[in-house]
Amino acid sequence: MLYQLYESQRAMLSPFSEFASASSKLYSHPLSPFAHTPLATRVSASLDLMHRLAKEYEKPEFNITSVKVNGTDVAVQEQVAVEKPFCRLLRFKRFTDDVALLTRMKDQPIVLVVAPLSGHHSTLLRETVRQLLIDHKVFITDWTDARMVPPEDGPFHLDDYIAYVQDFIRHVGPEVNVISVCQPTVPVLAAISLLASKGEFTPRTMTMMGGPIDARKSPTAVNNLAMNKSYEWFENNVIYRVPVNYPGGGRRVYPGFLQHTGFIAMNPDRHLKSHYDYFMDLMQGEDESVEFHRAFYDEYNAVLDMPAEYYLDTIHTVFQDFSLVNGTWEVNGQLVRPQDIKTTALLTIEGELDDISGAGQTRAAHDLCSGIPSSRQFHYDVAGAGHYGIFSGRRWREDCYPQVRDFIASHQDETGAPKKRASRATSAAAAKTSGTAKATQPVAAKRAR
């Protein structure tokens, strides 16, 4: 019933939002006589803010049409490599007429970015993809809003998520390097573990960023909610059926608007201040700040529904039973054994101020992957970064990305031995984090000294 009430409210607010948008332009357009009346700027700013608070936010586009590679503009085309009911595998293919540069790009590493299925669209990783495209061939998982998937396509469990990841790894091939951000760190580690146990090829590297590998360590508000409420509470209080006006009408989901409400509730003061600052920037004509606010909230407010089966499986497996770290997780009758991974290099990354995945939660992967030699295990703490800072913004570009790039580049041969010595950036990482984090393996610590 709650979903239907939400849809009714959205339908009622939609024309009001459009009216507020049109009225705002009426009081701001230089050719309008109303723009020259007293308080016109204040009225226009107020109506614009009302429009943004009441509007519906659709899924944004990646809008990555070009990147600079070695100082040269390279065209980028978004292609669908694989399409499944609940996910598309996208490829960002680069084009250039520069023969030397094209040859160089063909030899660059292949990266599969596994985006979170946790409320936001994969476009949340737009900056991650844009930066990776400078030095890599990039694929990304683009998860489908569950309300758009017809019920006849069946349910989608956490086991299905793992199967999707395995299929995508097989599609890209043995040269793949996998990067998982936040939520997918757990199912990605499971997927690679199962591939190793079966004797199939595993990725050359796996980079895990800000994920709940062991949610018992430094639990955050998100962890506490999942741990302190019973499985039945989640099933009875946050699972609803999609209204009939969507293709997925009747499907059981965890609605995106509930997840969005939770996001806002974590930092209400910060969001209130942000909207107030936006209003003042409109008043003062601070166009750059205005556009930054709009771009951020266009992404932040665009949410998707998650399949109920997948959401409840994640709550039970990751946050209540801790099945991965306890060694009790079975997927289709096969035990998940991270210790079976032998040749894949591992890098874990955490944000110093992460309030979603606490300190040590991602780093726990090193204890589980005991089959990987210590010389191929690395950890990096991003000083001063929150959860989003490790994959977006200045700290991602200047601090985190160089570590990821150099880690991948140094593990690109097929034998498992580094092709070249770790770069200064990788060595500096261990030295830089010596106060807030230490390199996982003795080799990195030795290089830092």
XYZ file of C-alpha atoms in Angstrom:
449
model
C 0.000 0.000 0.000
C 2.874 2.383 0.792
C 4.206 2.137 -2.767
C 0.778 3.042 -4.172
C 0.568 6.044 -1.840
C 3.994 7.166 -2.940
C 2.995 6.890 -6.599
C -0.169 8.918 -5.950
C 1.855 11.640 -4.252
C 4.365 11.668 -7.096
C 1.570 12.003 -9.654
C 0.035 14.922 -7.765
C 3.329 16.744 -7.327
C 4.424 16.338 -10.950
C 2.280 19.152 -12.438
C 3.114 21.405 -9.480
C 6.816 20.788 -10.102
C 6.482 21.720 -13.766
C 4.470 24.828 -12.873
C 7.167 25.884 -10.390
C 9.855 25.406 -13.049
C 7.991 27.500 -15.622
C 7.216 30.216 -13.074
C 10.856 30.348 -12.011
C 11.891 31.061 -15.593
C 9.179 33.705 -15.834
C 10.871 35.609 -13.000
C 14.435 35.102 -14.230
C 14.401 35.351 -18.032
C 15.824 38.751 -19.083
C 13.064 39.268 -21.683
C 10.273 38.731 -19.159
C 8.818 41.888 -17.571
C 8.398 39.987 -14.300
C 12.195 39.584 -14.087
C 12.502 43.335 -13.454
C 10.060 43.501 -10.559
C 11.125 43.805 -6.901
C 12.071 40.483 -5.281
C 12.105 38.771 -8.699
C 15.390 37.019 -7.938
C 14.147 35.711 -4.604
C 10.865 34.501 -6.105
C 12.665 32.776 -8.983
C 15.125 31.052 -6.621
C 12.289 29.882 -4.342
C 10.301 28.434 -7.248
C 13.386 26.715 -8.672
C 14.091 25.078 -5.324
C 10.452 23.951 -5.066
C 10.726 22.439 -8.548
C 13.788 20.407 -7.632
C 12.310 19.202 -4.350
C 9.102 18.008 -6.020
C 10.341 16.694 -9.376
C 10.873 13.045 -10.300
C 14.487 12.139 -11.015
C 15.003 9.798 -13.951
C 18.060 7.599 -14.472
C 20.927 9.859 -15.653
C 23.133 9.106 -18.629
C 26.865 8.450 -18.417
C 27.475 11.180 -21.009
C 31.072 10.091 -21.546
C 31.705 10.962 -25.183
C 35.454 11.626 -25.069
C 38.505 11.377 -22.826
C 42.067 12.607 -23.053
C 44.630 9.844 -23.534
C 48.224 11.102 -23.543
C 46.894 14.608 -24.116
C 44.867 13.585 -27.183
C 41.070 13.685 -27.318
C 39.729 10.184 -27.922
C 36.092 9.535 -28.846
C 34.145 7.166 -26.577
C 31.097 5.151 -27.603
C 28.861 3.363 -25.112
C 27.968 -0.150 -26.295
C 25.901 -2.995 -24.841
C 28.156 -6.054 -24.701
C 25.753 -8.425 -22.904
C 22.101 -7.947 -21.993
C 20.300 -9.906 -19.285
C 16.885 -9.308 -17.644
C 18.332 -7.633 -14.553
C 21.584 -6.175 -15.908
C 23.389 -4.951 -18.999
C 27.145 -5.212 -19.421
C 28.266 -1.924 -20.983
C 31.501 -1.362 -22.826
C 33.032 2.068 -23.330
C 34.848 1.681 -26.634
C 37.464 4.290 -27.541
C 38.209 5.477 -31.085
C 41.032 7.535 -32.565
C 42.670 8.168 -35.959
C 46.102 8.309 -34.351
C 47.618 4.931 -35.308
C 50.354 5.025 -32.652
C 47.887 5.930 -29.927
C 45.428 3.275 -31.123
C 48.169 0.635 -30.887
C 49.002 1.817 -27.395
C 45.351 1.682 -26.302
C 44.953 -1.861 -27.639
C 47.705 -2.999 -25.276
C 46.137 -1.356 -22.214
C 44.595 -3.535 -19.463
C 40.922 -4.531 -19.524
C 38.848 -3.536 -16.492
C 35.430 -4.807 -15.447
C 33.810 -2.430 -12.953
C 31.072 -4.111 -10.929
C 28.754 -1.293 -9.860
C 26.665 -1.482 -6.682
C 23.083 -2.707 -6.742
C 22.182 -0.801 -3.594
C 19.742 1.942 -4.566
C 21.602 4.176 -7.011
C 22.186 3.616 -10.714
C 25.572 2.615 -12.064
C 25.996 6.169 -13.377
C 27.022 7.027 -9.821
C 30.414 5.668 -10.941
C 30.640 8.060 -13.884
C 33.846 9.672 -12.589
C 35.304 6.253 -11.852
C 34.745 5.161 -15.437
C 35.923 8.446 -16.943
C 39.243 8.262 -15.080
C 39.776 4.570 -15.812
C 39.293 5.174 -19.542
C 42.540 7.146 -19.670
C 44.627 3.990 -19.157
C 42.221 1.046 -19.584
C 39.588 -0.652 -21.697
C 36.489 -0.443 -19.508
C 33.342 -2.530 -18.999
C 30.717 -1.836 -16.299
C 27.617 -3.572 -14.964
C 24.467 -1.500 -15.462
C 21.824 -2.938 -13.129
C 18.165 -2.652 -14.165
C 15.492 -1.034 -12.024
C 13.477 -4.019 -10.764
C 10.169 -2.239 -11.345
C 10.968 -2.325 -15.062
C 11.487 -6.126 -15.153
C 8.281 -8.101 -15.893
C 7.374 -10.712 -13.253
C 7.556 -13.482 -15.865
C 11.348 -13.029 -15.944
C 11.378 -14.664 -12.529
C 13.033 -13.754 -9.210
C 16.566 -12.471 -8.750
C 18.541 -13.803 -5.792
C 22.026 -13.064 -4.522
C 23.077 -16.359 -6.133
C 21.848 -14.992 -9.480
C 23.935 -11.841 -8.929
C 27.013 -14.034 -8.472
C 26.148 -16.002 -11.618
C 25.832 -12.736 -13.577
C 29.284 -11.612 -12.402
C 30.799 -14.944 -13.411
C 29.204 -14.750 -16.858
C 30.553 -11.231 -17.347
C 34.059 -12.308 -16.300
C 33.913 -15.195 -18.777
C 32.676 -12.850 -21.504
C 35.523 -10.359 -21.031
C 38.110 -13.138 -20.825
C 41.165 -14.165 -18.777
C 42.873 -10.775 -19.177
C 40.168 -9.060 -17.113
C 40.877 -6.993 -14.011
C 37.855 -6.672 -11.717
C 37.027 -3.598 -9.642
C 34.127 -3.807 -7.183
C 32.820 -0.738 -5.377
C 30.937 -1.017 -2.059
C 28.133 -3.613 -2.052
C 29.477 -5.944 -4.789
C 32.755 -6.654 -2.999
C 31.106 -9.610 -1.241
C 29.397 -11.293 -4.232
C 32.407 -10.532 -6.471
C 34.749 -12.263 -4.025
C 32.302 -15.176 -3.937
C 32.101 -15.308 -7.739
C 35.893 -15.375 -8.159
C 36.264 -17.914 -5.344
C 33.801 -20.272 -7.033
C 35.608 -19.898 -10.361
C 38.888 -20.803 -8.646
C 37.331 -23.801 -6.905
C 36.038 -25.097 -10.256
C 39.448 -24.712 -11.868
C 38.325 -21.930 -14.227
C 40.456 -18.887 -14.932
C 40.276 -16.013 -12.446
C 40.926 -12.307 -13.063
C 44.479 -11.036 -13.117
C 43.647 -8.589 -10.337
C 40.711 -7.766 -8.111
C 40.354 -4.346 -6.501
C 37.817 -4.041 -3.694
C 36.776 -0.574 -2.574
C 34.788 0.306 0.543
C 32.792 -2.913 0.877
C 31.368 -4.967 3.795
C 33.535 -8.082 3.479
C 33.340 -8.407 7.275
C 30.559 -6.143 8.522
C 31.375 -6.967 12.139
C 34.420 -4.695 12.060
C 33.806 -1.021 12.980
C 30.046 -1.280 12.368
C 28.376 1.850 11.004
C 24.769 3.031 11.251
C 24.015 1.062 8.080
C 25.500 -2.120 9.561
C 23.715 -1.655 12.889
C 20.310 -1.379 11.241
C 20.863 -4.588 9.285
C 22.214 -6.406 12.351
C 19.698 -5.252 14.964
C 16.503 -5.948 13.017
C 15.367 -9.485 12.285
C 15.031 -10.956 8.808
C 11.264 -11.062 9.329
C 11.211 -7.346 10.209
C 12.786 -6.443 6.874
C 10.464 -8.779 4.984
C 7.359 -7.343 6.653
C 8.284 -3.650 6.739
C 10.349 -2.700 3.688
C 9.213 -5.082 0.948
C 6.363 -3.926 -1.320
C 4.843 -4.827 -4.657
C 5.414 -2.659 -7.718
C 2.265 -0.772 -8.833
C 0.566 -1.997 -12.000
C 1.545 1.098 -14.021
C 5.095 -0.282 -14.406
C 6.263 -3.278 -16.490
C 7.222 -5.030 -13.257
C 3.753 -4.583 -11.744
C 3.256 -7.112 -8.935
C 6.970 -7.862 -8.439
C 8.156 -7.763 -4.819
C 10.876 -5.125 -4.355
C 12.720 -2.989 -1.859
C 11.635 0.408 -3.254
C 14.221 2.975 -4.198
C 12.336 5.767 -2.446
C 12.767 3.963 0.876
C 16.497 3.623 0.267
C 16.686 7.296 -0.692
C 14.895 8.232 2.541
C 17.512 6.250 4.434
C 20.330 8.055 2.620
C 18.855 11.438 3.569
C 18.197 10.379 7.170
C 21.882 9.580 7.675
C 22.893 13.244 7.219
C 19.756 15.447 7.246
C 21.585 18.574 8.392
C 24.079 18.308 5.553
C 21.306 18.064 2.952
C 19.341 20.948 4.466
C 22.433 23.125 4.386
C 23.156 22.079 0.818
C 19.685 23.144 -0.344
C 19.938 26.416 1.545
C 23.319 27.110 -0.049
C 21.788 26.322 -3.437
C 19.047 28.902 -2.796
C 21.623 31.533 -1.817
C 23.785 30.720 -4.861
C 20.760 31.266 -7.103
C 20.156 34.594 -5.418
C 23.771 35.676 -5.871
C 24.230 34.351 -9.405
C 26.891 31.788 -8.491
C 26.350 29.747 -11.658
C 29.213 27.275 -11.112
C 28.013 26.295 -7.623
C 24.430 26.068 -8.875
C 25.373 23.649 -11.650
C 27.473 21.554 -9.280
C 24.496 21.212 -6.906
C 22.161 20.255 -9.723
C 24.540 17.675 -11.150
C 25.119 16.082 -7.747
C 21.445 15.814 -6.789
C 20.349 14.738 -10.261
C 22.485 11.675 -9.581
C 21.896 11.331 -5.850
C 18.091 11.553 -6.097
C 17.826 9.055 -8.966
C 17.211 5.674 -7.321
C 16.075 2.218 -8.411
C 14.096 -0.621 -6.873
C 15.936 -3.771 -5.836
C 14.453 -7.279 -6.196
C 13.123 -8.390 -2.811
C 14.870 -11.777 -2.979
C 18.257 -10.226 -3.627
C 17.835 -7.583 -0.908
C 16.728 -10.077 1.757
C 19.462 -12.556 0.787
C 22.055 -9.796 1.220
C 20.710 -8.812 4.645
C 20.763 -12.434 5.794
C 24.077 -13.537 4.245
C 26.252 -10.438 4.637
C 24.951 -8.592 7.693
C 23.380 -11.246 9.926
C 24.992 -14.636 9.337
C 28.363 -13.268 8.095
C 28.464 -16.400 5.962
C 31.510 -15.391 3.920
C 33.875 -14.784 6.844
C 32.469 -17.734 8.794
C 33.111 -20.105 5.886
C 29.498 -21.328 5.768
C 28.271 -19.722 2.555
C 27.045 -22.132 -0.087
C 26.009 -21.047 -3.590
C 24.035 -23.680 -5.488
C 25.435 -26.341 -3.194
C 29.080 -25.268 -3.554
C 30.981 -23.814 -0.607
C 32.537 -20.381 -1.152
C 36.263 -20.753 -0.493
C 38.301 -17.542 -1.009
C 41.410 -19.477 -0.014
C 41.182 -21.309 -3.366
C 42.167 -18.128 -5.212
C 45.858 -18.499 -6.027
C 46.952 -16.308 -8.937
C 44.759 -13.194 -8.717
C 46.431 -10.152 -7.127
C 44.378 -8.348 -4.471
C 44.090 -4.649 -3.628
C 41.697 -3.374 -0.959
C 40.881 0.308 -0.514
C 39.147 2.054 2.372
C 38.246 5.658 3.088
C 39.500 7.076 6.361
C 36.123 8.754 7.067
C 33.846 6.147 5.473
C 30.514 6.130 7.338
C 28.977 3.297 5.276
C 31.688 0.602 5.301
C 33.723 0.978 8.476
C 37.476 0.656 8.885
C 38.733 -2.897 8.440
C 35.626 -4.245 6.724
C 37.171 -4.351 3.246
C 40.668 -5.170 4.471
C 39.271 -8.405 5.924
C 39.473 -9.878 2.417
C 43.211 -10.427 2.911
C 42.674 -12.879 5.754
C 40.158 -14.818 3.673
C 42.357 -14.971 0.551
C 45.137 -16.906 2.239
C 46.020 -18.668 -1.011
C 47.254 -15.442 -2.585
C 50.965 -14.839 -1.860
C 51.572 -11.911 0.475
C 53.667 -10.243 -2.232
C 50.506 -9.950 -4.324
C 48.317 -8.469 -1.591
C 48.046 -4.706 -1.107
C 45.948 -2.341 0.998
C 45.515 1.415 0.772
C 43.672 3.887 3.027
C 42.572 7.125 1.374
C 43.315 9.818 3.959
C 40.462 12.248 4.548
C 38.060 10.443 2.192
C 34.509 9.441 2.985
C 32.655 6.654 1.219
C 32.099 8.519 -2.047
C 35.563 10.051 -1.985
C 37.263 6.750 -2.772
C 35.621 6.514 -6.221
C 34.576 10.067 -7.059
C 35.958 13.582 -6.762
C 39.408 14.998 -6.175
C 40.657 12.298 -3.789
C 39.675 9.596 -6.241
C 41.481 11.314 -9.094
C 44.606 12.405 -7.236
C 45.076 9.810 -4.479
C 43.123 6.652 -5.144
C 43.210 6.234 -8.921
C 47.032 6.277 -9.235
C 47.162 3.337 -6.794
C 44.574 1.374 -8.771
C 46.239 2.165 -12.109
C 49.730 1.162 -10.981
C 48.504 -1.936 -9.165
C 46.739 -3.204 -12.297
C 49.667 -2.288 -14.554
C 52.149 -4.226 -12.431
C 50.190 -7.504 -12.661
C 49.521 -7.918 -16.355
C 51.490 -11.017 -17.283
C 49.875 -14.463 -17.286
C 52.343 -16.193 -14.995
C 51.408 -14.231 -11.896
C 54.777 -12.463 -11.547
C 54.749 -8.658 -11.809
C 55.700 -7.435 -15.275
C 57.485 -4.451 -13.849
C 58.454 -3.039 -10.545
C 55.740 -1.200 -8.643
C 55.711 2.498 -9.481
C 56.654 5.308 -7.185
C 52.952 5.990 -6.643
C 52.329 2.484 -5.296
C 55.352 2.615 -3.040
C 54.435 6.095 -1.892
C 50.993 4.816 -1.002
C 52.396 2.561 1.685
C 54.547 5.358 3.053
C 51.692 7.851 2.951
C 49.358 5.560 4.879
C 51.869 4.495 7.503
C 50.074 6.612 10.093
C 46.473 5.696 9.297
C 47.000 2.386 7.522
C 49.829 -0.023 6.884
C 50.628 -2.018 3.787
C 49.159 -5.497 4.058
C 52.261 -7.336 2.941
C 55.882 -6.965 4.163
C 57.103 -6.227 0.602
C 55.101 -2.986 0.376
C 56.173 -1.925 3.842
C 59.794 -2.558 2.942
C 59.481 -0.494 -0.234
C 57.905 2.319 1.761
C 60.902 2.453 4.111
